[in-house]
Amino acid sequence: MQRLLNAFRHSARAFDLLIRSERAFQEEAALFVLAIPLAYLLSTSWLGFAMLLASILFLMLVEVLNTAIEATCNAVTRDFRPEIKLAKDCGSLAVLIAIILTAGIWIGALVQRIALLA
């Protein structure tokens, strides 16, 4: 049980740091809050509602991992190294893929909602 409590404390500390200092994470957290009522209005089922919100949480997860990659690379060296550049670029690509996935899910839900109204 103590290990679980420690993990929660570490996670809360990371969340606090990211919400105060990482612009992309701040934007995604704000997007999540705005998405709650929008997902409710847009979804046609509770599963759809959950999937819309889960897509944004997935995007936030990838952003957290990208930040971890960048922090690790910066801790190793600030000098230019092709391997470090590749690691950071791959993290950035992962975020882009998550954005495309999230946008696709939300666009699909919007198209479904419009089709039901027609």
PDB file of C-alpha atoms in Angstrom:
ATOM      1  CA  MET A   1       0.000   0.000   0.000  1.00  0.00           C
ATOM      2  CA  GLN A   2       2.876   2.375   0.793  1.00  0.00           C
ATOM      3  CA  ARG A   3       4.297   1.871  -2.696  1.00  0.00           C
ATOM      4  CA  LEU A   4       0.947   2.868  -4.197  1.00  0.00           C
ATOM      5  CA  LEU A   5       0.829   5.989  -2.030  1.00  0.00           C
ATOM      6  CA  ASN A   6       4.378   6.925  -3.029  1.00  0.00           C
ATOM      7  CA  ALA A   7       3.532   6.424  -6.709  1.00  0.00           C
ATOM      8  CA  PHE A   8       0.497   8.690  -6.299  1.00  0.00           C
ATOM      9  CA  ARG A   9       2.640  11.384  -4.619  1.00  0.00           C
ATOM     10  CA  HIS A  10       5.248  11.222  -7.391  1.00  0.00           C
ATOM     11  CA  SER A  11       2.520  11.442 -10.024  1.00  0.00           C
ATOM     12  CA  ALA A  12       0.870  14.402  -8.294  1.00  0.00           C
ATOM     13  CA  ARG A  13       4.227  16.168  -8.112  1.00  0.00           C
ATOM     14  CA  ALA A  14       4.788  15.603 -11.841  1.00  0.00           C
ATOM     15  CA  PHE A  15       1.270  16.830 -12.659  1.00  0.00           C
ATOM     16  CA  ASP A  16       1.838  19.955 -10.566  1.00  0.00           C
ATOM     17  CA  LEU A  17       5.155  20.656 -12.301  1.00  0.00           C
ATOM     18  CA  LEU A  18       3.715  20.132 -15.777  1.00  0.00           C
ATOM     19  CA  ILE A  19       0.570  22.185 -15.153  1.00  0.00           C
ATOM     20  CA  ARG A  20       2.703  25.087 -13.897  1.00  0.00           C
ATOM     21  CA  SER A  21       5.516  25.009 -16.449  1.00  0.00           C
ATOM     22  CA  GLU A  22       4.665  23.143 -19.669  1.00  0.00           C
ATOM     23  CA  ARG A  23       2.562  25.196 -22.082  1.00  0.00           C
ATOM     24  CA  ALA A  24       1.466  22.236 -24.220  1.00  0.00           C
ATOM     25  CA  PHE A  25       0.302  20.292 -21.155  1.00  0.00           C
ATOM     26  CA  GLN A  26      -1.562  23.355 -19.853  1.00  0.00           C
ATOM     27  CA  GLU A  27      -3.376  23.670 -23.187  1.00  0.00           C
ATOM     28  CA  GLU A  28      -4.257  19.986 -23.240  1.00  0.00           C
ATOM     29  CA  ALA A  29      -5.535  20.093 -19.650  1.00  0.00           C
ATOM     30  CA  ALA A  30      -7.711  23.098 -20.532  1.00  0.00           C
ATOM     31  CA  LEU A  31      -8.902  21.241 -23.635  1.00  0.00           C
ATOM     32  CA  PHE A  32      -9.864  18.274 -21.452  1.00  0.00           C
ATOM     33  CA  VAL A  33     -11.925  20.462 -19.128  1.00  0.00           C
ATOM     34  CA  LEU A  34     -13.695  22.091 -22.100  1.00  0.00           C
ATOM     35  CA  ALA A  35     -14.201  18.700 -23.707  1.00  0.00           C
ATOM     36  CA  ILE A  36     -16.281  17.303 -20.856  1.00  0.00           C
ATOM     37  CA  PRO A  37     -19.485  19.204 -21.675  1.00  0.00           C
ATOM     38  CA  LEU A  38     -18.772  19.101 -25.424  1.00  0.00           C
ATOM     39  CA  ALA A  39     -18.328  15.331 -25.334  1.00  0.00           C
ATOM     40  CA  TYR A  40     -21.608  14.999 -23.471  1.00  0.00           C
ATOM     41  CA  LEU A  41     -23.430  17.031 -26.132  1.00  0.00           C
ATOM     42  CA  LEU A  42     -21.683  15.354 -29.046  1.00  0.00           C
ATOM     43  CA  SER A  43     -21.725  11.713 -28.013  1.00  0.00           C
ATOM     44  CA  THR A  44     -24.573   9.352 -28.725  1.00  0.00           C
ATOM     45  CA  SER A  45     -23.727   6.906 -25.932  1.00  0.00           C
ATOM     46  CA  TRP A  46     -21.812   6.670 -22.676  1.00  0.00           C
ATOM     47  CA  LEU A  47     -19.159   4.657 -24.484  1.00  0.00           C
ATOM     48  CA  GLY A  48     -18.845   7.424 -27.068  1.00  0.00           C
ATOM     49  CA  PHE A  49     -18.557   9.984 -24.282  1.00  0.00           C
ATOM     50  CA  ALA A  50     -15.816   7.934 -22.640  1.00  0.00           C
ATOM     51  CA  MET A  51     -13.945   7.478 -25.923  1.00  0.00           C
ATOM     52  CA  LEU A  52     -13.985  11.202 -26.674  1.00  0.00           C
ATOM     53  CA  LEU A  53     -12.511  12.007 -23.263  1.00  0.00           C
ATOM     54  CA  ALA A  54     -10.105   9.062 -23.410  1.00  0.00           C
ATOM     55  CA  SER A  55      -8.692  10.370 -26.687  1.00  0.00           C
ATOM     56  CA  ILE A  56      -7.706  13.634 -24.990  1.00  0.00           C
ATOM     57  CA  LEU A  57      -6.296  11.772 -21.984  1.00  0.00           C
ATOM     58  CA  PHE A  58      -4.252   9.697 -24.439  1.00  0.00           C
ATOM     59  CA  LEU A  59      -2.928  12.904 -26.001  1.00  0.00           C
ATOM     60  CA  MET A  60      -1.986  14.155 -22.532  1.00  0.00           C
ATOM     61  CA  LEU A  61      -0.263  10.848 -21.791  1.00  0.00           C
ATOM     62  CA  VAL A  62       1.854  11.119 -24.935  1.00  0.00           C
ATOM     63  CA  GLU A  63       2.689  14.734 -24.043  1.00  0.00           C
ATOM     64  CA  VAL A  64       3.869  13.611 -20.593  1.00  0.00           C
ATOM     65  CA  LEU A  65       6.108  10.961 -22.161  1.00  0.00           C
ATOM     66  CA  ASN A  66       7.444  13.489 -24.678  1.00  0.00           C
ATOM     67  CA  THR A  67       8.302  15.853 -21.825  1.00  0.00           C
ATOM     68  CA  ALA A  68      10.062  12.988 -20.036  1.00  0.00           C
ATOM     69  CA  ILE A  69      12.110  12.246 -23.154  1.00  0.00           C
ATOM     70  CA  GLU A  70      13.073  15.899 -23.521  1.00  0.00           C
ATOM     71  CA  ALA A  71      14.009  16.209 -19.831  1.00  0.00           C
ATOM     72  CA  THR A  72      16.137  13.081 -20.009  1.00  0.00           C
ATOM     73  CA  CYS A  73      17.889  14.259 -23.168  1.00  0.00           C
ATOM     74  CA  ASN A  74      18.569  17.670 -21.608  1.00  0.00           C
ATOM     75  CA  ALA A  75      19.982  15.978 -18.507  1.00  0.00           C
ATOM     76  CA  VAL A  76      22.402  13.991 -20.666  1.00  0.00           C
ATOM     77  CA  THR A  77      23.711  16.956 -22.655  1.00  0.00           C
ATOM     78  CA  ARG A  78      22.704  20.319 -24.047  1.00  0.00           C
ATOM     79  CA  ASP A  79      25.219  19.922 -26.881  1.00  0.00           C
ATOM     80  CA  PHE A  80      23.944  19.033 -30.334  1.00  0.00           C
ATOM     81  CA  ARG A  81      24.008  15.304 -30.912  1.00  0.00           C
ATOM     82  CA  PRO A  82      22.155  13.550 -33.748  1.00  0.00           C
ATOM     83  CA  GLU A  83      20.888  10.828 -31.379  1.00  0.00           C
ATOM     84  CA  ILE A  84      19.441  13.409 -28.984  1.00  0.00           C
ATOM     85  CA  LYS A  85      17.812  15.276 -31.886  1.00  0.00           C
ATOM     86  CA  LEU A  86      16.285  12.014 -33.127  1.00  0.00           C
ATOM     87  CA  ALA A  87      14.915  11.179 -29.665  1.00  0.00           C
ATOM     88  CA  LYS A  88      13.323  14.623 -29.313  1.00  0.00           C
ATOM     89  CA  ASP A  89      11.951  14.543 -32.869  1.00  0.00           C
ATOM     90  CA  CYS A  90      10.419  11.096 -32.268  1.00  0.00           C
ATOM     91  CA  GLY A  91       8.745  12.396 -29.117  1.00  0.00           C
ATOM     92  CA  SER A  92       7.352  15.288 -31.099  1.00  0.00           C
ATOM     93  CA  LEU A  93       6.112  12.915 -33.812  1.00  0.00           C
ATOM     94  CA  ALA A  94       4.366  10.811 -31.168  1.00  0.00           C
ATOM     95  CA  VAL A  95       2.493  13.916 -29.985  1.00  0.00           C
ATOM     96  CA  LEU A  96       1.518  14.744 -33.582  1.00  0.00           C
ATOM     97  CA  ILE A  97       0.190  11.213 -34.119  1.00  0.00           C
ATOM     98  CA  ALA A  98      -1.832  11.481 -30.885  1.00  0.00           C
ATOM     99  CA  ILE A  99      -3.255  14.828 -32.063  1.00  0.00           C
ATOM    100  CA  ILE A 100      -4.285  13.291 -35.408  1.00  0.00           C
ATOM    101  CA  LEU A 101      -5.875  10.319 -33.624  1.00  0.00           C
ATOM    102  CA  THR A 102      -7.759  12.589 -31.212  1.00  0.00           C
ATOM    103  CA  ALA A 103      -8.945  14.878 -34.009  1.00  0.00           C
ATOM    104  CA  GLY A 104     -10.123  11.852 -36.008  1.00  0.00           C
ATOM    105  CA  ILE A 105     -12.151  10.524 -33.089  1.00  0.00           C
ATOM    106  CA  TRP A 106     -13.771  13.901 -32.462  1.00  0.00           C
ATOM    107  CA  ILE A 107     -14.484  14.500 -36.165  1.00  0.00           C
ATOM    108  CA  GLY A 108     -16.015  11.017 -36.402  1.00  0.00           C
ATOM    109  CA  ALA A 109     -18.272  11.759 -33.435  1.00  0.00           C
ATOM    110  CA  LEU A 110     -19.292  15.085 -34.978  1.00  0.00           C
ATOM    111  CA  VAL A 111     -20.125  13.447 -38.317  1.00  0.00           C
ATOM    112  CA  GLN A 112     -22.148  10.773 -36.501  1.00  0.00           C
ATOM    113  CA  ARG A 113     -24.067  13.413 -34.515  1.00  0.00           C
ATOM    114  CA  ILE A 114     -24.815  15.429 -37.678  1.00  0.00           C
ATOM    115  CA  ALA A 115     -25.976  12.294 -39.488  1.00  0.00           C
ATOM    116  CA  LEU A 116     -28.387  11.509 -36.665  1.00  0.00           C
ATOM    117  CA  LEU A 117     -29.842  15.005 -36.843  1.00  0.00           C
ATOM    118  CA  ALA A 118     -30.434  14.818 -40.603  1.00  0.00           C
TER     119      ALA A 118
END
